Tab-separated table of C-alpha atoms in Angstrom:
chain	number	residue	atom	x	y	z
A	1	MET	CA	2.704	26.723	-2.676
A	2	ALA	CA	4.118	26.674	-6.225
A	3	ASP	CA	7.527	25.735	-7.267
A	4	ARG	CA	9.261	26.507	-10.567
A	5	LEU	CA	12.165	25.014	-12.408
A	6	GLY	CA	13.479	25.863	-15.792
A	7	PRO	CA	13.980	29.083	-17.687
A	8	ASP	CA	12.008	32.334	-16.921
A	9	SER	CA	12.107	33.154	-20.536
A	10	GLU	CA	12.884	31.640	-23.954
A	11	GLU	CA	13.020	32.893	-27.268
A	12	ILE	CA	10.038	31.718	-29.418
A	13	ASP	CA	10.082	31.334	-33.120
A	14	ASP	CA	6.578	32.307	-34.257
A	15	THR	CA	7.371	31.573	-37.758
A	16	LEU	CA	7.317	27.691	-37.357
A	17	PRO	CA	4.377	25.589	-36.206
A	18	HIS	CA	4.744	23.950	-32.763
A	19	SER	CA	2.910	20.860	-31.779
A	20	ALA	CA	2.145	22.292	-28.039
A	21	ARG	CA	0.787	25.529	-29.597
A	22	ILE	CA	-1.344	23.503	-32.091
A	23	TRP	CA	-2.735	21.317	-29.370
A	24	ASN	CA	-3.488	24.450	-27.414
A	25	TYR	CA	-5.330	25.910	-30.354
A	26	TRP	CA	-7.416	22.911	-30.543
A	27	LEU	CA	-8.412	23.134	-26.916
A	28	GLY	CA	-9.424	26.785	-27.245
A	29	GLY	CA	-6.316	28.130	-25.417
A	30	LYS	CA	-4.846	31.400	-26.301
A	31	ASP	CA	-1.049	30.610	-26.574
A	32	HIS	CA	-0.683	30.097	-30.396
A	33	TYR	CA	0.305	32.041	-33.520
A	34	ASP	CA	-1.003	32.331	-37.000
A	35	ILE	CA	1.312	29.506	-38.235
A	36	ASP	CA	-0.096	27.202	-35.634
A	37	ARG	CA	-3.743	28.141	-36.511
A	38	GLN	CA	-2.954	27.471	-40.169
A	39	VAL	CA	-1.367	24.052	-39.551
A	40	GLY	CA	-3.981	23.159	-36.967
A	41	ASP	CA	-6.623	23.918	-39.633
A	42	GLU	CA	-4.808	21.858	-42.233
A	43	ILE	CA	-4.574	18.799	-39.932
A	44	ALA	CA	-8.306	19.314	-39.000
A	45	ARG	CA	-8.918	19.110	-42.695
A	46	SER	CA	-7.299	15.686	-42.878
A	47	ASN	CA	-9.286	14.548	-39.683
A	48	PRO	CA	-12.261	16.776	-38.969
A	49	GLY	CA	-12.689	15.039	-35.638
A	50	ILE	CA	-9.407	16.067	-34.199
A	51	VAL	CA	-10.648	19.180	-32.280
A	52	THR	CA	-13.555	17.214	-30.685
A	53	THR	CA	-11.147	14.435	-29.894
A	54	ALA	CA	-8.619	16.843	-28.306
A	55	ARG	CA	-11.443	18.440	-26.089
A	56	ALA	CA	-12.700	14.859	-25.315
A	57	GLN	CA	-9.266	13.817	-24.057
A	58	ARG	CA	-9.302	16.879	-21.859
A	59	ALA	CA	-12.731	16.100	-20.431
A	60	PHE	CA	-11.511	12.482	-19.710
A	61	LEU	CA	-8.507	13.879	-17.676
A	62	CYS	CA	-10.945	15.964	-15.685
A	63	ARG	CA	-13.263	13.144	-14.902
A	64	ALA	CA	-10.356	10.753	-14.031
A	65	VAL	CA	-8.629	13.178	-11.755
A	66	ARG	CA	-11.873	14.113	-10.068
A	67	HIS	CA	-12.629	10.252	-9.397
A	68	LEU	CA	-9.076	9.596	-8.107
A	69	ALA	CA	-8.896	12.604	-6.035
A	70	GLY	CA	-12.498	12.209	-4.672
A	71	ASP	CA	-13.519	8.584	-4.551
A	72	VAL	CA	-10.097	6.956	-4.367
A	73	GLY	CA	-8.330	9.392	-2.289
A	74	ILE	CA	-5.200	9.955	-4.257
A	75	ARG	CA	-3.311	13.149	-3.196
A	76	GLN	CA	-0.338	12.932	-5.517
A	77	PHE	CA	-0.252	13.290	-9.307
A	78	LEU	CA	2.492	12.967	-11.792
A	79	ASP	CA	1.372	14.507	-15.152
A	80	VAL	CA	4.031	13.589	-17.986
A	81	GLY	CA	3.834	15.558	-21.169
A	82	THR	CA	1.325	18.198	-20.050
A	83	GLY	CA	1.825	20.700	-22.718
A	84	LEU	CA	0.772	24.222	-22.629
A	85	PRO	CA	-1.743	25.333	-19.857
A	86	THR	CA	-5.342	25.666	-20.836
A	87	VAL	CA	-8.471	25.269	-18.721
A	88	ASP	CA	-8.913	22.681	-15.917
A	89	ASN	CA	-5.363	21.503	-15.662
A	90	THR	CA	-4.517	18.546	-13.288
A	91	HIS	CA	-3.754	20.761	-10.397
A	92	GLU	CA	-6.863	22.807	-10.758
A	93	VAL	CA	-9.031	19.727	-10.774
A	94	ALA	CA	-7.419	17.759	-8.163
A	95	GLN	CA	-7.079	20.721	-5.754
A	96	ARG	CA	-10.691	21.672	-6.046
A	97	VAL	CA	-11.465	18.169	-4.467
A	98	ALA	CA	-8.455	17.985	-2.243
A	99	PRO	CA	-6.593	21.341	-1.570
A	100	GLU	CA	-3.603	19.603	-0.176
A	101	ALA	CA	-3.025	17.642	-3.290
A	102	ARG	CA	0.631	17.763	-4.779
A	103	ILE	CA	1.125	17.894	-8.503
A	104	VAL	CA	4.254	17.481	-10.389
A	105	TYR	CA	4.004	18.486	-14.140
A	106	VAL	CA	6.822	17.070	-16.634
A	107	ASP	CA	7.651	18.452	-20.051
A	108	HIS	CA	11.013	18.873	-21.893
A	109	ASP	CA	9.707	21.509	-24.309
A	110	PRO	CA	11.371	24.855	-23.856
A	111	LEU	CA	8.185	26.685	-25.123
A	112	VAL	CA	6.167	24.950	-22.442
A	113	LEU	CA	8.555	25.928	-19.787
A	114	THR	CA	8.183	29.475	-20.673
A	115	HIS	CA	4.544	29.266	-19.749
A	116	ALA	CA	5.219	27.576	-16.417
A	117	ARG	CA	4.261	30.554	-14.363
A	118	ALA	CA	0.891	30.401	-15.746
A	119	LEU	CA	0.609	26.622	-14.746
A	120	LEU	CA	2.374	26.972	-11.370
A	121	THR	CA	-0.521	27.993	-9.202
A	122	SER	CA	-1.423	26.085	-6.266
A	123	THR	CA	-3.550	26.171	-3.109
A	124	PRO	CA	-1.789	27.329	0.060
A	125	GLU	CA	-2.218	23.670	1.300
A	126	GLY	CA	-1.083	22.021	-1.768
A	127	VAL	CA	2.087	21.960	-3.968
A	128	THR	CA	2.450	22.339	-7.803
A	129	HIS	CA	5.902	21.871	-9.380
A	130	TYR	CA	7.217	21.714	-12.717
A	131	ILE	CA	10.252	19.629	-13.969
A	132	ASP	CA	12.129	19.735	-17.373
A	133	ALA	CA	12.444	16.059	-18.409
A	134	ASP	CA	11.692	13.833	-21.457
A	135	LEU	CA	9.352	10.919	-21.216
A	136	ARG	CA	12.217	8.941	-22.630
A	137	GLU	CA	13.942	9.399	-19.329
A	138	PRO	CA	11.995	7.829	-16.762
A	139	ASP	CA	14.614	7.601	-14.133
A	140	ALA	CA	15.256	11.499	-14.471
A	141	ILE	CA	11.344	11.936	-14.059
A	142	VAL	CA	11.276	9.745	-11.033
A	143	SER	CA	14.389	11.597	-9.541
A	144	GLY	CA	12.838	15.067	-10.189
A	145	ALA	CA	9.588	14.192	-8.869
A	146	ALA	CA	10.817	12.664	-5.729
A	147	ALA	CA	11.649	16.126	-4.299
A	148	THR	CA	7.858	16.890	-4.353
A	149	LEU	CA	6.246	13.535	-4.211
A	150	ASP	CA	6.353	10.748	-1.732
A	151	PHE	CA	7.007	7.396	-3.634
A	152	GLU	CA	5.901	5.559	-0.488
A	153	ARG	CA	2.320	6.645	-0.914
A	154	PRO	CA	0.151	6.180	-4.020
A	155	VAL	CA	0.669	8.356	-7.071
A	156	ALA	CA	-1.516	8.864	-10.171
A	157	LEU	CA	0.534	8.607	-13.252
A	158	ILE	CA	-0.881	10.629	-16.185
A	159	LEU	CA	-0.025	9.972	-19.675
A	160	LEU	CA	-2.407	11.483	-22.090
A	161	GLY	CA	-1.388	11.528	-25.879
A	162	VAL	CA	2.220	11.471	-24.944
A	163	ALA	CA	3.255	7.818	-25.395
A	164	ALA	CA	2.506	8.194	-29.069
A	165	HIS	CA	5.507	10.446	-29.556
A	166	ILE	CA	7.658	7.466	-28.777
A	167	THR	CA	7.094	5.718	-31.936
A	168	ASP	CA	8.710	2.277	-31.288
A	169	GLU	CA	8.372	-0.587	-28.812
A	170	SER	CA	10.461	1.156	-26.309
A	171	ALA	CA	7.309	3.118	-25.324
A	172	TYR	CA	6.269	0.113	-23.233
A	173	GLU	CA	9.508	-0.264	-21.351
A	174	VAL	CA	9.461	3.397	-20.474
A	175	VAL	CA	5.789	3.467	-19.186
A	176	ALA	CA	6.667	0.171	-17.158
A	177	ARG	CA	9.710	1.823	-15.600
A	178	LEU	CA	7.690	4.708	-14.366
A	179	LEU	CA	5.058	2.346	-13.021
A	180	ASP	CA	7.847	0.255	-11.282
A	181	ALA	CA	8.781	3.329	-9.332
A	182	LEU	CA	5.324	3.852	-7.861
A	183	PRO	CA	3.874	1.783	-4.845
A	184	SER	CA	0.786	-0.460	-4.609
A	185	GLY	CA	-2.354	1.543	-4.832
A	186	SER	CA	-0.928	4.038	-7.571
A	187	HIS	CA	-2.919	4.448	-10.698
A	188	LEU	CA	-2.247	4.894	-14.377
A	189	VAL	CA	-4.399	7.340	-16.473
A	190	PHE	CA	-3.701	6.801	-19.906
A	191	SER	CA	-5.018	7.482	-23.444
A	192	ASP	CA	-3.712	7.777	-26.983
A	193	SER	CA	-4.770	8.046	-30.588
A	194	ALA	CA	-6.457	4.936	-32.215
A	195	GLU	CA	-7.876	4.029	-35.444
A	196	VAL	CA	-11.336	3.173	-34.212
A	197	VAL	CA	-13.993	5.373	-35.707
A	198	ASN	CA	-12.430	7.054	-38.755
A	199	PRO	CA	-9.277	5.060	-39.326
A	200	GLU	CA	-8.461	6.582	-42.675
A	201	ALA	CA	-8.912	10.184	-41.340
A	202	VAL	CA	-6.770	9.347	-38.247
A	203	ARG	CA	-3.952	8.054	-40.529
A	204	ALA	CA	-4.184	11.121	-42.690
A	205	MET	CA	-4.064	13.314	-39.697
A	206	VAL	CA	-0.780	11.465	-38.474
A	207	ARG	CA	0.796	12.004	-41.892
A	208	GLU	CA	0.074	15.601	-41.939
A	209	TRP	CA	1.163	16.089	-38.280
A	210	ASN	CA	4.561	14.371	-39.008
A	211	ARG	CA	4.976	16.238	-42.198
A	212	THR	CA	4.311	19.646	-40.356
A	213	SER	CA	5.441	19.249	-36.793
A	214	ASP	CA	8.639	19.017	-34.891
A	215	ASN	CA	7.414	15.949	-32.710
A	216	PRO	CA	6.448	13.064	-34.743
A	217	ARG	CA	3.754	10.574	-33.486
A	218	VAL	CA	2.166	7.027	-34.253
A	219	ASN	CA	-1.195	5.686	-34.009
A	220	ARG	CA	-1.662	2.433	-32.026
A	221	SER	CA	-4.488	-0.014	-32.104
A	222	ARG	CA	-6.747	-0.626	-29.184
A	223	ASP	CA	-4.769	-3.922	-28.372
A	224	GLN	CA	-1.452	-2.031	-28.461
A	225	ILE	CA	-2.865	0.554	-26.202
A	226	GLY	CA	-4.134	-2.070	-23.914
A	227	ARG	CA	-0.524	-3.428	-23.497
A	228	PHE	CA	0.433	-0.252	-21.520
A	229	PHE	CA	-1.966	-1.639	-18.774
A	230	ASP	CA	-0.417	-5.019	-18.491
A	231	GLY	CA	-0.083	-6.085	-14.851
A	232	LEU	CA	-2.697	-3.483	-13.644
A	233	ASP	CA	-6.095	-3.917	-12.462
A	234	ILE	CA	-8.204	-1.757	-15.037
A	235	LEU	CA	-11.251	0.185	-13.650
A	236	GLU	CA	-14.661	-0.120	-15.139
A	237	PRO	CA	-15.626	0.422	-17.834
A	238	GLY	CA	-12.167	-0.751	-19.003
A	239	LEU	CA	-10.315	0.479	-22.122
A	240	VAL	CA	-12.849	2.561	-24.216
A	241	SER	CA	-13.267	5.668	-26.256
A	242	VAL	CA	-12.469	8.581	-23.860
A	243	THR	CA	-15.932	9.916	-24.225
A	244	ARG	CA	-17.265	6.531	-22.834
A	245	TRP	CA	-15.157	6.562	-19.695
A	246	ARG	CA	-17.678	7.393	-16.850
A	247	PRO	CA	-19.321	10.149	-18.923
A	248	GLU	CA	-21.525	12.793	-17.324
A	249	ALA	CA	-25.292	11.752	-17.393
A	250	LEU	CA	-26.819	12.749	-20.843
A	251	PRO	CA	-30.620	12.713	-21.799
A	252	PHE	CA	-29.762	11.302	-25.098
A	253	GLY	CA	-27.774	8.149	-24.234
A	254	GLU	CA	-24.040	7.520	-24.534
A	255	PRO	CA	-21.800	10.061	-26.169
A	256	ASP	CA	-20.377	9.281	-29.585
A	257	GLU	CA	-16.920	7.645	-29.701
A	258	VAL	CA	-13.827	9.289	-30.840
A	259	ASP	CA	-10.502	7.974	-32.174
A	260	ASN	CA	-8.910	8.164	-28.596
A	261	VAL	CA	-8.793	5.328	-26.464
A	262	GLY	CA	-7.949	5.368	-22.830
A	263	GLY	CA	-8.620	3.961	-19.227
A	264	VAL	CA	-7.756	4.106	-15.622
A	265	ALA	CA	-6.073	1.180	-13.852
A	266	ARG	CA	-4.791	0.575	-10.330
A	267	LYS	CA	-1.335	-0.888	-9.547
A	268	PRO	CA	-1.937	-4.019	-7.183
């Protein structure tokens, strides 16, 4: 079953760059315009690793969701700041493992809402729902998601690359409030940009992003990202480059690190 909330159509200005479309371009999606490709290429010139990083973050999402749906038995997923649909969205990964899985996507971007139909597909046994809300409004997210998810049962909260758009210390309070609404046994899947491998390039990328984008962001250190996991039991291998979180077996050793750090943790 699929539910839809939000406008069926929204006027799109294809003369201005848009952060969701730029990210979609880096991920190999099809929902972008010339201006998005131009700005995406400019940002990539500032940080040549950004395309690899964007795709590594998506691969981390897939591995984490497969683990939680398969090995842990999570059947409810709350994906905040999902962006435009590409390949292997959360509901697709989760429902391949558990067709009865229930997924709620959250975004406040009108452009993203216009693409909701492409994202709102589900197995007959499961549910996929979309709500219009901002990460800065955790109470609204919980209230909206409660129509689909049972907050008496474990939920996987997914925050990939979105907390960076809350550029001050309030980001920690926002994430904590979302986690407070979830029962024991719930999990947090979290990652964000970090200045680890090529710090100068990542700083340059953020400067370029903030110059051209309508949605400013900030880099955080590994330790600062680690604070989002306070009070949780982090799963092995801990807080690592997303490429190093339980990677697929490779014949040539571990994959290279990228400037995106993340992990998965359980709420006690």
